[in-house]
mmCIF file of C-alpha atoms and ligand atoms in Angstrom:
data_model
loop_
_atom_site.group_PDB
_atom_site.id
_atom_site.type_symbol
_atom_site.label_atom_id
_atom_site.label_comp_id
_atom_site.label_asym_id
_atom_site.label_seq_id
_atom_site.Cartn_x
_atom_site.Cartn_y
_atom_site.Cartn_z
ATOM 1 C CA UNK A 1 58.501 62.185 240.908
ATOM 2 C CA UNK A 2 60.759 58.941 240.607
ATOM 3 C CA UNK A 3 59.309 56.664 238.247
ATOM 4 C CA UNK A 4 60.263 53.342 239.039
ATOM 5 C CA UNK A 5 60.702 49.457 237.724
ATOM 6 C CA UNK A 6 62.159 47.060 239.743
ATOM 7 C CA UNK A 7 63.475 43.763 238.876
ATOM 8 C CA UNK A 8 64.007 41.381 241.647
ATOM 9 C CA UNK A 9 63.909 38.055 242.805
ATOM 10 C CA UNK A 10 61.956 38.166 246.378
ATOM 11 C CA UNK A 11 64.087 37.105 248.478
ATOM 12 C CA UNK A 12 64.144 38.221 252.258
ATOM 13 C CA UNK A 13 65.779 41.128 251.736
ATOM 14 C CA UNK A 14 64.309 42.313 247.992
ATOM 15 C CA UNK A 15 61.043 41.738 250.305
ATOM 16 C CA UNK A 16 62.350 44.414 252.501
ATOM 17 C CA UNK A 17 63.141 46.775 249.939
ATOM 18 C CA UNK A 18 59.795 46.130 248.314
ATOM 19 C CA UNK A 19 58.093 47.791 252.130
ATOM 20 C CA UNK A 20 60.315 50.249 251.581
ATOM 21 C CA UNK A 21 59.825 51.445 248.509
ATOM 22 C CA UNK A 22 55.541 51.101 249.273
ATOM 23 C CA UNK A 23 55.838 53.128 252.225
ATOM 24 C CA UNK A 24 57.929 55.722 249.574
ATOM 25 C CA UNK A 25 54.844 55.290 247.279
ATOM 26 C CA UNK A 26 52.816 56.158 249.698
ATOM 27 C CA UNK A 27 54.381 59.627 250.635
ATOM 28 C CA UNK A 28 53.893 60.304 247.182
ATOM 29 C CA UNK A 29 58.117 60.417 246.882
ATOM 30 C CA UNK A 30 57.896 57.853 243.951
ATOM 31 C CA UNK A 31 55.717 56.050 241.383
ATOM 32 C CA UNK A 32 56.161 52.186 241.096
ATOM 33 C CA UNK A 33 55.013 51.665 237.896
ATOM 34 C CA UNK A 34 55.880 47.630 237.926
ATOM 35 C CA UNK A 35 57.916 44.732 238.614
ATOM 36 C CA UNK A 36 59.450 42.033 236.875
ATOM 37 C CA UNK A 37 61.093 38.656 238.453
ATOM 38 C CA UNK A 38 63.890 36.238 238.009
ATOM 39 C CA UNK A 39 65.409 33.212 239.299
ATOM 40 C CA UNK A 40 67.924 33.670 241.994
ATOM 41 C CA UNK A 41 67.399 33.097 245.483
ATOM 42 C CA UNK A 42 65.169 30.847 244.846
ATOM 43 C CA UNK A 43 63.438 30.117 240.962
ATOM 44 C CA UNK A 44 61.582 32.405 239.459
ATOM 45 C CA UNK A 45 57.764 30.271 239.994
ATOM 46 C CA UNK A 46 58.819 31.234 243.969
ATOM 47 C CA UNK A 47 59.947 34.699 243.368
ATOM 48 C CA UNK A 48 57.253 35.824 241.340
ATOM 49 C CA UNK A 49 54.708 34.730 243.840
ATOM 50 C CA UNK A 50 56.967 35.833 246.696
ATOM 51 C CA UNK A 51 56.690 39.480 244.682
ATOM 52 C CA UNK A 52 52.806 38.994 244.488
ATOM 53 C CA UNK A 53 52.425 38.488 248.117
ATOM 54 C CA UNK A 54 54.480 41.241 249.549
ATOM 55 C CA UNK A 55 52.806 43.706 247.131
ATOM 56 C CA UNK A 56 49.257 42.148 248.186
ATOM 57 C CA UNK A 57 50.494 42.327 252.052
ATOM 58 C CA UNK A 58 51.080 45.884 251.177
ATOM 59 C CA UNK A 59 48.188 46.732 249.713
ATOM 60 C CA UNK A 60 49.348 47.906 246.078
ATOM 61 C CA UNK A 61 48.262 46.186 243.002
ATOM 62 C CA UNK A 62 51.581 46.308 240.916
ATOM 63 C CA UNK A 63 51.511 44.086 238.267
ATOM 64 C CA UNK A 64 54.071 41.553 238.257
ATOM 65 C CA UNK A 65 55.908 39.825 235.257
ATOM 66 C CA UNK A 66 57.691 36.967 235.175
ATOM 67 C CA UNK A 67 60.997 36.616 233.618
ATOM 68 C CA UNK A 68 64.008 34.507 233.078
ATOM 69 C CA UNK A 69 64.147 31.016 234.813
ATOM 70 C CA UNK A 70 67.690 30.629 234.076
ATOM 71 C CA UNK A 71 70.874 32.667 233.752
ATOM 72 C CA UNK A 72 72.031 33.134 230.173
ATOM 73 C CA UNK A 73 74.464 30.509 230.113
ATOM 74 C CA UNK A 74 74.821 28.608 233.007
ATOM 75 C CA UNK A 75 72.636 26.549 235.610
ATOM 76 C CA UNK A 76 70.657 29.033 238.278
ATOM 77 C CA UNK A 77 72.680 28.469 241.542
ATOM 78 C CA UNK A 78 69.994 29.377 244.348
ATOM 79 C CA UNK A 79 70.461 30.155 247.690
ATOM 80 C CA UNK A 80 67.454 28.335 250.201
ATOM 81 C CA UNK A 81 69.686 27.703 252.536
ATOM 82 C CA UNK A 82 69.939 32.047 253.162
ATOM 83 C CA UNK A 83 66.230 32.618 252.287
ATOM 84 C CA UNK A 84 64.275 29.291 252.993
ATOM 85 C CA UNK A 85 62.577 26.957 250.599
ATOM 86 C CA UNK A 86 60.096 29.587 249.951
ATOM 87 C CA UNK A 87 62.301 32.536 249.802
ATOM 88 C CA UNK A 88 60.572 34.049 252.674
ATOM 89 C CA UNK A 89 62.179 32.257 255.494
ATOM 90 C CA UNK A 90 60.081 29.262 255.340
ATOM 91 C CA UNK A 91 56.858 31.215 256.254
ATOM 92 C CA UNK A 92 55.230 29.411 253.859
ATOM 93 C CA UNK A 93 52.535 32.458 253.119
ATOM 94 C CA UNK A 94 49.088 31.316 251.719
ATOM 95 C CA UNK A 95 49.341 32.200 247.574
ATOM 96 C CA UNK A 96 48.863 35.367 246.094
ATOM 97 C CA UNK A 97 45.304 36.308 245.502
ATOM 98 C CA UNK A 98 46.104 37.858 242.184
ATOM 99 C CA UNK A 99 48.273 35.906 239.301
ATOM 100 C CA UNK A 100 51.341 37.579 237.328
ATOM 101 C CA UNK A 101 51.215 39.916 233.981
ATOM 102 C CA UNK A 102 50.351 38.185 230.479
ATOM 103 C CA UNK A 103 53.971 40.128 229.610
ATOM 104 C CA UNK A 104 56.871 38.691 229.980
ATOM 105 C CA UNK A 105 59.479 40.815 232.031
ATOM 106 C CA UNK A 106 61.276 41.701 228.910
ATOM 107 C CA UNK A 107 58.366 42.947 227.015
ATOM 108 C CA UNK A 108 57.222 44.275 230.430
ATOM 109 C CA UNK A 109 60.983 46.238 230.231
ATOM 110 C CA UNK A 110 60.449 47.347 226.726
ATOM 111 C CA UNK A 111 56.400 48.754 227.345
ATOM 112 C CA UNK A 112 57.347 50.650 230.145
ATOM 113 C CA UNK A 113 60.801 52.131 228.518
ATOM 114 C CA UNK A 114 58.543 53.429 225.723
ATOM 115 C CA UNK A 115 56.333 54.854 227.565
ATOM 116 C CA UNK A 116 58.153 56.566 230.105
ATOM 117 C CA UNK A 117 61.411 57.274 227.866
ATOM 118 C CA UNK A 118 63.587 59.142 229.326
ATOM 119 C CA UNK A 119 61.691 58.731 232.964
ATOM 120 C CA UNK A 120 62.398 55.689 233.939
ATOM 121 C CA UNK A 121 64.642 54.282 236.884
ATOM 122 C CA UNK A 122 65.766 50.862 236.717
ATOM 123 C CA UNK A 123 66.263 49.401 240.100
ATOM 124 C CA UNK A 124 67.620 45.573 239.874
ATOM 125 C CA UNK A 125 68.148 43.458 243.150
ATOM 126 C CA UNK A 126 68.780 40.547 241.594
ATOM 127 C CA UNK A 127 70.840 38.739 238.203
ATOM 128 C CA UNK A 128 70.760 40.588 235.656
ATOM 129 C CA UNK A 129 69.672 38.279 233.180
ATOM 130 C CA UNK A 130 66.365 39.791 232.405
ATOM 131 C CA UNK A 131 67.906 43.378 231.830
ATOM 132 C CA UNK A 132 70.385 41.931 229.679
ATOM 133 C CA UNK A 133 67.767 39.973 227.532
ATOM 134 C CA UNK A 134 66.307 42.952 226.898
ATOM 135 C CA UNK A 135 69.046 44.791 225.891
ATOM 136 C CA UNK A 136 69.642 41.916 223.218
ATOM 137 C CA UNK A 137 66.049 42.574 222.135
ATOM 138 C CA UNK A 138 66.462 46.251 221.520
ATOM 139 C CA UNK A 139 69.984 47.948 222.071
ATOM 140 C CA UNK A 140 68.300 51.149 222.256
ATOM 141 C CA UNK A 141 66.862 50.441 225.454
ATOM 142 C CA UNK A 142 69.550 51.762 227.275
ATOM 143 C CA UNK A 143 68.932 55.613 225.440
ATOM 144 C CA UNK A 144 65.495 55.212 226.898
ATOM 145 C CA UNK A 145 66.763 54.575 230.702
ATOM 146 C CA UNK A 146 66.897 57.463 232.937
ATOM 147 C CA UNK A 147 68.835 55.760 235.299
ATOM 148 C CA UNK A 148 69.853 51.827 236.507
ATOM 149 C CA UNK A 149 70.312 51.128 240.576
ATOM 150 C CA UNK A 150 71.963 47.698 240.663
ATOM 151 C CA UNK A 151 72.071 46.157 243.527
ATOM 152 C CA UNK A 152 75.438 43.916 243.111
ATOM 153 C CA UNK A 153 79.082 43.534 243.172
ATOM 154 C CA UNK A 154 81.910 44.861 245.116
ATOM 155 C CA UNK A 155 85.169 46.911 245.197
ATOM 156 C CA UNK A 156 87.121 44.519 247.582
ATOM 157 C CA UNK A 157 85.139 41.650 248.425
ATOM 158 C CA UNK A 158 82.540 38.937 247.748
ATOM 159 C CA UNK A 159 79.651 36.952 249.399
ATOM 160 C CA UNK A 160 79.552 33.957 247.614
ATOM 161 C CA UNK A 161 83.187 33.640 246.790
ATOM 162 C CA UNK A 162 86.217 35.811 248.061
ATOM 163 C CA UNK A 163 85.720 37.948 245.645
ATOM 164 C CA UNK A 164 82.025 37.727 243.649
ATOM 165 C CA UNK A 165 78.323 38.444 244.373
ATOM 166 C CA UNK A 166 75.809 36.461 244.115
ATOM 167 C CA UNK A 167 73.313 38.907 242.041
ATOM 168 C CA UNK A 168 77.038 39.101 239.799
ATOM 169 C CA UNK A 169 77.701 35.325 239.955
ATOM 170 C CA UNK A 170 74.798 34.112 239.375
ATOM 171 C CA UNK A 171 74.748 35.946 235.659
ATOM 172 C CA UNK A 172 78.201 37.310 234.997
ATOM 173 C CA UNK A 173 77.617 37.305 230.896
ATOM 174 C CA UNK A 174 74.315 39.109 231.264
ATOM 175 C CA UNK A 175 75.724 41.476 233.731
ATOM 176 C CA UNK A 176 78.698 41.735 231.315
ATOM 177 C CA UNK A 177 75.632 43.005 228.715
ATOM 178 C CA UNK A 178 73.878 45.470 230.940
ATOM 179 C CA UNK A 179 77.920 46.700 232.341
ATOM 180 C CA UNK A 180 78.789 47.486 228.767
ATOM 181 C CA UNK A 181 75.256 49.268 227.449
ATOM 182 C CA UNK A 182 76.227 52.631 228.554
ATOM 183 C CA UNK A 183 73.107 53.673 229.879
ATOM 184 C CA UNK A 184 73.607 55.844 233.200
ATOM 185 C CA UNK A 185 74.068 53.125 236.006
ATOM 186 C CA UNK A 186 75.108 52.814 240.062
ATOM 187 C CA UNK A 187 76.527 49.951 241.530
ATOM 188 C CA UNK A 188 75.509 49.445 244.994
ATOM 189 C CA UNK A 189 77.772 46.661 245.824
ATOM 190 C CA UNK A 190 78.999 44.698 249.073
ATOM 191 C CA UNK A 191 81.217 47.311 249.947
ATOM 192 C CA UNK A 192 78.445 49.827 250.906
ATOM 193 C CA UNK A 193 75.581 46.988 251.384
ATOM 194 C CA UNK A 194 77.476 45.074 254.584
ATOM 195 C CA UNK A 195 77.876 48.082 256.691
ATOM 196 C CA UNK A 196 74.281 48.375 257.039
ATOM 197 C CA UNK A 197 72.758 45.304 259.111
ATOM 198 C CA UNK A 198 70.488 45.000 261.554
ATOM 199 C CA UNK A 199 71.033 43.196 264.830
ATOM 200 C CA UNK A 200 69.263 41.496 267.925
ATOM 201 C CA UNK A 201 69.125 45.224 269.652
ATOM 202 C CA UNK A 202 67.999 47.191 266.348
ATOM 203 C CA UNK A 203 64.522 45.268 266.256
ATOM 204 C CA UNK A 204 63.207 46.383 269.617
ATOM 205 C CA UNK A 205 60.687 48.704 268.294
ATOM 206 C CA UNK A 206 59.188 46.239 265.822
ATOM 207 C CA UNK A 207 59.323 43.433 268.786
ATOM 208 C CA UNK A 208 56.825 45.693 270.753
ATOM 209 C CA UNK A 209 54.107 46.015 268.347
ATOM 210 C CA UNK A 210 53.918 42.474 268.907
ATOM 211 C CA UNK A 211 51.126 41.900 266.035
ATOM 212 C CA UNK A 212 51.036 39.558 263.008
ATOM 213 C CA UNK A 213 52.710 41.911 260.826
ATOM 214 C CA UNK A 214 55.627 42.632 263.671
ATOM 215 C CA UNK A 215 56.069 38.581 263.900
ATOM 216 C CA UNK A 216 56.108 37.982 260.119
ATOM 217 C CA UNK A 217 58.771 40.644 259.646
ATOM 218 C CA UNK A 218 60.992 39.404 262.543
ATOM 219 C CA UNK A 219 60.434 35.979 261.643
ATOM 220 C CA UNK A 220 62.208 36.339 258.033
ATOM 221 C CA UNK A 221 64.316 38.824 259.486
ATOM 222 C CA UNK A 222 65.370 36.242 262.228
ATOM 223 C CA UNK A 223 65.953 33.750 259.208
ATOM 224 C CA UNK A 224 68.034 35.591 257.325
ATOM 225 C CA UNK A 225 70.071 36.578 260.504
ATOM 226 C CA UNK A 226 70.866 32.983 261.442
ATOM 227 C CA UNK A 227 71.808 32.110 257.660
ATOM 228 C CA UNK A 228 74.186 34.843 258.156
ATOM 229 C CA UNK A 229 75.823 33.958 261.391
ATOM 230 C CA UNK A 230 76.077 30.337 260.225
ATOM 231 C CA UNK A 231 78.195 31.601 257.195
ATOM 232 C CA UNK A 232 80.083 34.167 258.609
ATOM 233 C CA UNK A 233 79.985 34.368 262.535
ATOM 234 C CA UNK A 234 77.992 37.427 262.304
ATOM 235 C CA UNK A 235 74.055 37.519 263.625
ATOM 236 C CA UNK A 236 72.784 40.168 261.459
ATOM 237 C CA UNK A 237 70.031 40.614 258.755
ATOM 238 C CA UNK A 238 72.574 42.476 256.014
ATOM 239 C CA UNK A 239 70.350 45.166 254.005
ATOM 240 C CA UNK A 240 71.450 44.999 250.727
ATOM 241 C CA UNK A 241 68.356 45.347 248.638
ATOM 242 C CA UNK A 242 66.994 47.941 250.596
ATOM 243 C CA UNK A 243 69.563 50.057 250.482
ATOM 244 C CA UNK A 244 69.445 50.152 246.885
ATOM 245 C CA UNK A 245 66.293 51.090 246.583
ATOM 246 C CA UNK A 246 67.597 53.917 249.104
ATOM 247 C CA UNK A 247 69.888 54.940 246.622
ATOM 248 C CA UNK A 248 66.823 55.288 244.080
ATOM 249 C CA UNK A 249 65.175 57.939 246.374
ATOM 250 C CA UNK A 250 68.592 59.591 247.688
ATOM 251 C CA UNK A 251 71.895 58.908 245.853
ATOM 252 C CA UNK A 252 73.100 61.088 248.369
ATOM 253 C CA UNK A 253 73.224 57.954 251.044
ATOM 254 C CA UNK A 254 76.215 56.684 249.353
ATOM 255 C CA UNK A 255 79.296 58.077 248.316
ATOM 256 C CA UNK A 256 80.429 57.164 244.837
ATOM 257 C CA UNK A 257 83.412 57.202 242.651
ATOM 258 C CA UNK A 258 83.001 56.809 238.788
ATOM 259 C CA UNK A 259 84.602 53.928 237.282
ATOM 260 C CA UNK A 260 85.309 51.520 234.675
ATOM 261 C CA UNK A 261 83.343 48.284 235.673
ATOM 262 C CA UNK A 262 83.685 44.848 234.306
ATOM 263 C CA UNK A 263 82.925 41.273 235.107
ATOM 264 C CA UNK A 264 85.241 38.668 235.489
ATOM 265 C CA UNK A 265 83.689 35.785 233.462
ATOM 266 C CA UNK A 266 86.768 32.659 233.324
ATOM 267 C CA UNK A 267 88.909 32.739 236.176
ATOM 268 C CA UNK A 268 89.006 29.598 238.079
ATOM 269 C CA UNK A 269 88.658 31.394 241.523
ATOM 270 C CA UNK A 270 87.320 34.678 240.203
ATOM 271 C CA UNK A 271 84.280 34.405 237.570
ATOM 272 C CA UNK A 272 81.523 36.850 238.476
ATOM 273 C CA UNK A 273 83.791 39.100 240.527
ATOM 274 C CA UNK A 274 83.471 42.594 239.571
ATOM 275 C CA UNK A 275 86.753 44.280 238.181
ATOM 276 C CA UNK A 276 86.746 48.115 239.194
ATOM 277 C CA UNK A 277 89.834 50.008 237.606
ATOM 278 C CA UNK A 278 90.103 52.748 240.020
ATOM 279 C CA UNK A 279 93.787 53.466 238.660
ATOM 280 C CA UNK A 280 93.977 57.382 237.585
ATOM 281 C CA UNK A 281 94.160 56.497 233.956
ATOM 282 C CA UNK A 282 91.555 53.450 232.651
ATOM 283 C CA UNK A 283 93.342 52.106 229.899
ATOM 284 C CA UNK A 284 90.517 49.141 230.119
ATOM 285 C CA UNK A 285 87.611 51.950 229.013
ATOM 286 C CA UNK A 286 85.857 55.013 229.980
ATOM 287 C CA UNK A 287 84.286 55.103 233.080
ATOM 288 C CA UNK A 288 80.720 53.485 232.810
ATOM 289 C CA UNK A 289 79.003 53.793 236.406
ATOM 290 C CA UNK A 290 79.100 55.222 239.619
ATOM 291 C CA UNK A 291 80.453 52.470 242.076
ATOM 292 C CA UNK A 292 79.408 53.545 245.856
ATOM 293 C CA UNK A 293 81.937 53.479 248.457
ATOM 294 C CA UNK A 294 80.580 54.958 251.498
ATOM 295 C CA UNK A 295 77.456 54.972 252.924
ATOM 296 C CA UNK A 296 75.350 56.827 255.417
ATOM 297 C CA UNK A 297 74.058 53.559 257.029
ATOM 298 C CA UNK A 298 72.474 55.334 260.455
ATOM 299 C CA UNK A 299 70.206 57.100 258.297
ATOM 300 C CA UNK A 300 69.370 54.923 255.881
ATOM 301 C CA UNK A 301 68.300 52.095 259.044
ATOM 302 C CA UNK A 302 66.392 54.757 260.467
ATOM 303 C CA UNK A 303 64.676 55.240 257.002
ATOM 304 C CA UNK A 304 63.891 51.428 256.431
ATOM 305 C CA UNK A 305 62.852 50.793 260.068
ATOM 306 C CA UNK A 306 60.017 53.620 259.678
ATOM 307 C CA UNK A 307 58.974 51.926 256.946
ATOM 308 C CA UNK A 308 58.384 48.650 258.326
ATOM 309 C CA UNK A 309 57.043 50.443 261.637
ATOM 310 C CA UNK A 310 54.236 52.157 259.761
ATOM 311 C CA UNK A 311 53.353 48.866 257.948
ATOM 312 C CA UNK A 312 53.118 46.551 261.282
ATOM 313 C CA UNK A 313 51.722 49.080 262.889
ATOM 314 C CA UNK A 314 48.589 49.279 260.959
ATOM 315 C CA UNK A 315 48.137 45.563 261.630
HETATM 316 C C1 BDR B 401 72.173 39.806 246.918
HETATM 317 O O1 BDR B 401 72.025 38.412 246.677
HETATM 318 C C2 BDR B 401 70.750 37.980 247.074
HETATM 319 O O2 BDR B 401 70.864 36.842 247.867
HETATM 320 C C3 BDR B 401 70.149 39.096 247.870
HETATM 321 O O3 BDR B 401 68.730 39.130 247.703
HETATM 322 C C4 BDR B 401 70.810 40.328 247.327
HETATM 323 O O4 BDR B 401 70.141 40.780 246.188
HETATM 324 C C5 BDR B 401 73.273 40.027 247.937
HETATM 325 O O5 BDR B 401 74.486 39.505 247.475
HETATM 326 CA CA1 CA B 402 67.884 40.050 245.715
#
């Protein structure tokens, strides 16, 4: 069974992937073993109790540590205006009942790469700053890694410029770190992550379970979709965390190509975009991760919707 650590920074849609990955726990496909936070969409005080409150929502006591407030080098450049104040769409949830690990997320890292050497999968859905903090701690942490799902980047595009991320932008040097470490990674980047949205008509079913779990999930999901439209034209919740954590359960959602991957950290228009050498040769290095290009994004909505289903449906 997958044993898993995720590092995230909750977030409407690392709260998504968080359901999904429950309602995986609790077919017995995979073992979360914990979770560690970060500053991003919104600072890490907000994402580590967003992180506590979905797991609580859900049910699952998954301890929760706390890690880096700011990237490694720069100010933390947050994003309310996609995710709310809060993170969660301005739903403004009563706070956790249950407060975050005495570890750190880097010692949190470390522990659990000891102990499950060998077995562990690293999902990130957020900057990488923790991962790479870690890495600067003990280099051998990367032997220890199974395998590292990172949710960020792209091929041929960007979100928060033309051409760069925002899990990317926000910590280009620390993603730089955790690029170069050679443990055994997957990028699951905006070229796979924008052809799988939800719109208006794909909510139906969670619209007629008309509960309080149905209205909290269409509420942030609503949020997120109006963020979107107002930066781009398009109404659509985009599923980019959760289909990550997809790839942690079945790679074989996504096409991939292996690649040499590396991070653009001074250009004036370009810092944080992700530089993919897909040339036949890679003079810049050996190919260091899988970079999906495809995805199978009818089955992977049908996945995530059951997910959510189940949970508002025990409501
Ligand atoms: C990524 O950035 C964050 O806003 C989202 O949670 C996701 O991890 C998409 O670019
Ligand atoms: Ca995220």
């Amino acid at each position: 069974m997958i044993k898993l650590l995720l590092d995230v920074d909750t977030g409407i849609d690392d709260a998504l992937a968080l359901f999904y990955l429950a309602h995986a726990q609790k077919k017995g496909e995979i073992e979360i073993l914990g979770s560690t936070t970060v500053g991003g969409n919104v600072e890490v005080g907000q994402t580590t109790l967003n992180t506590l409150k979905i797991w609580e929502m859900l049910e699952l006591d998954i301890p929760v540590a706390a890690g880096a407030k700011q990237p490694l080098m720069v100010p933390l450049n947050p994003a309310p205006y996609v995710h709310g104040d809060d993170g969660l769409g301005n739903t403004f949830l009563p706070a956790p009942k249950k407060g975050p690990s005495e570890e750190s997320a880097v010692e949190m890292i470390l522990r659990l790469s000891h102990e499950y050497a060998g077995e562990l999968t690293l999902l990130t859905t957020a900057p990488l700053t923790n991962i790479a903090v870690a890495l600067l701690h003990d280099p051998d942490l990367a032997k220890r890694i199974c395998k590292v799902v990172i949710m960020g980047g792209s091929v041929f595009t960007g979100n928060v410029s033309a051409v760069a991320e925002a899990n990317i932008a926000n910590d280009p040097e620390a993603a730089r770190i955790v690029f170069r470490s050679g443990m055994e990674m997957t990028l699951v980047g905006l070229d796979v992550t924008h052809e799988v949205y939800w719109e208006e008509q794909d909510l139906q079913a969670l619209v007629k379970i008309a509960n309080e779990r149905s209205a909290f999930l269409l509420q942030i999901i609503g949020f997120i979709s109006t963020a979107y439209e107002n930066l781009s034209g398009w109404k659509r919740c985009v599923l980019h965390d959760p289909l990550a954590a997809g790839v942690c359960l079945f790679p074989d959602l996504v096409k991939c190509e292996k690649r040499y991957v590396d991070v653009e950290l001074n250009g004036e228009l370009t810092r944080g975009m992700t530089v993919v050498d897909r040339r036949g040769r890679t003079p810049l290095g050996e190919e260091n991760m899988q970079v999906a290009l495809e995805v199978d994004a009818e089955r992977f909505k049908t996945q995530l919707m059951e997910s959510l289903l189940a949970w508002a449906r025990e409501g």
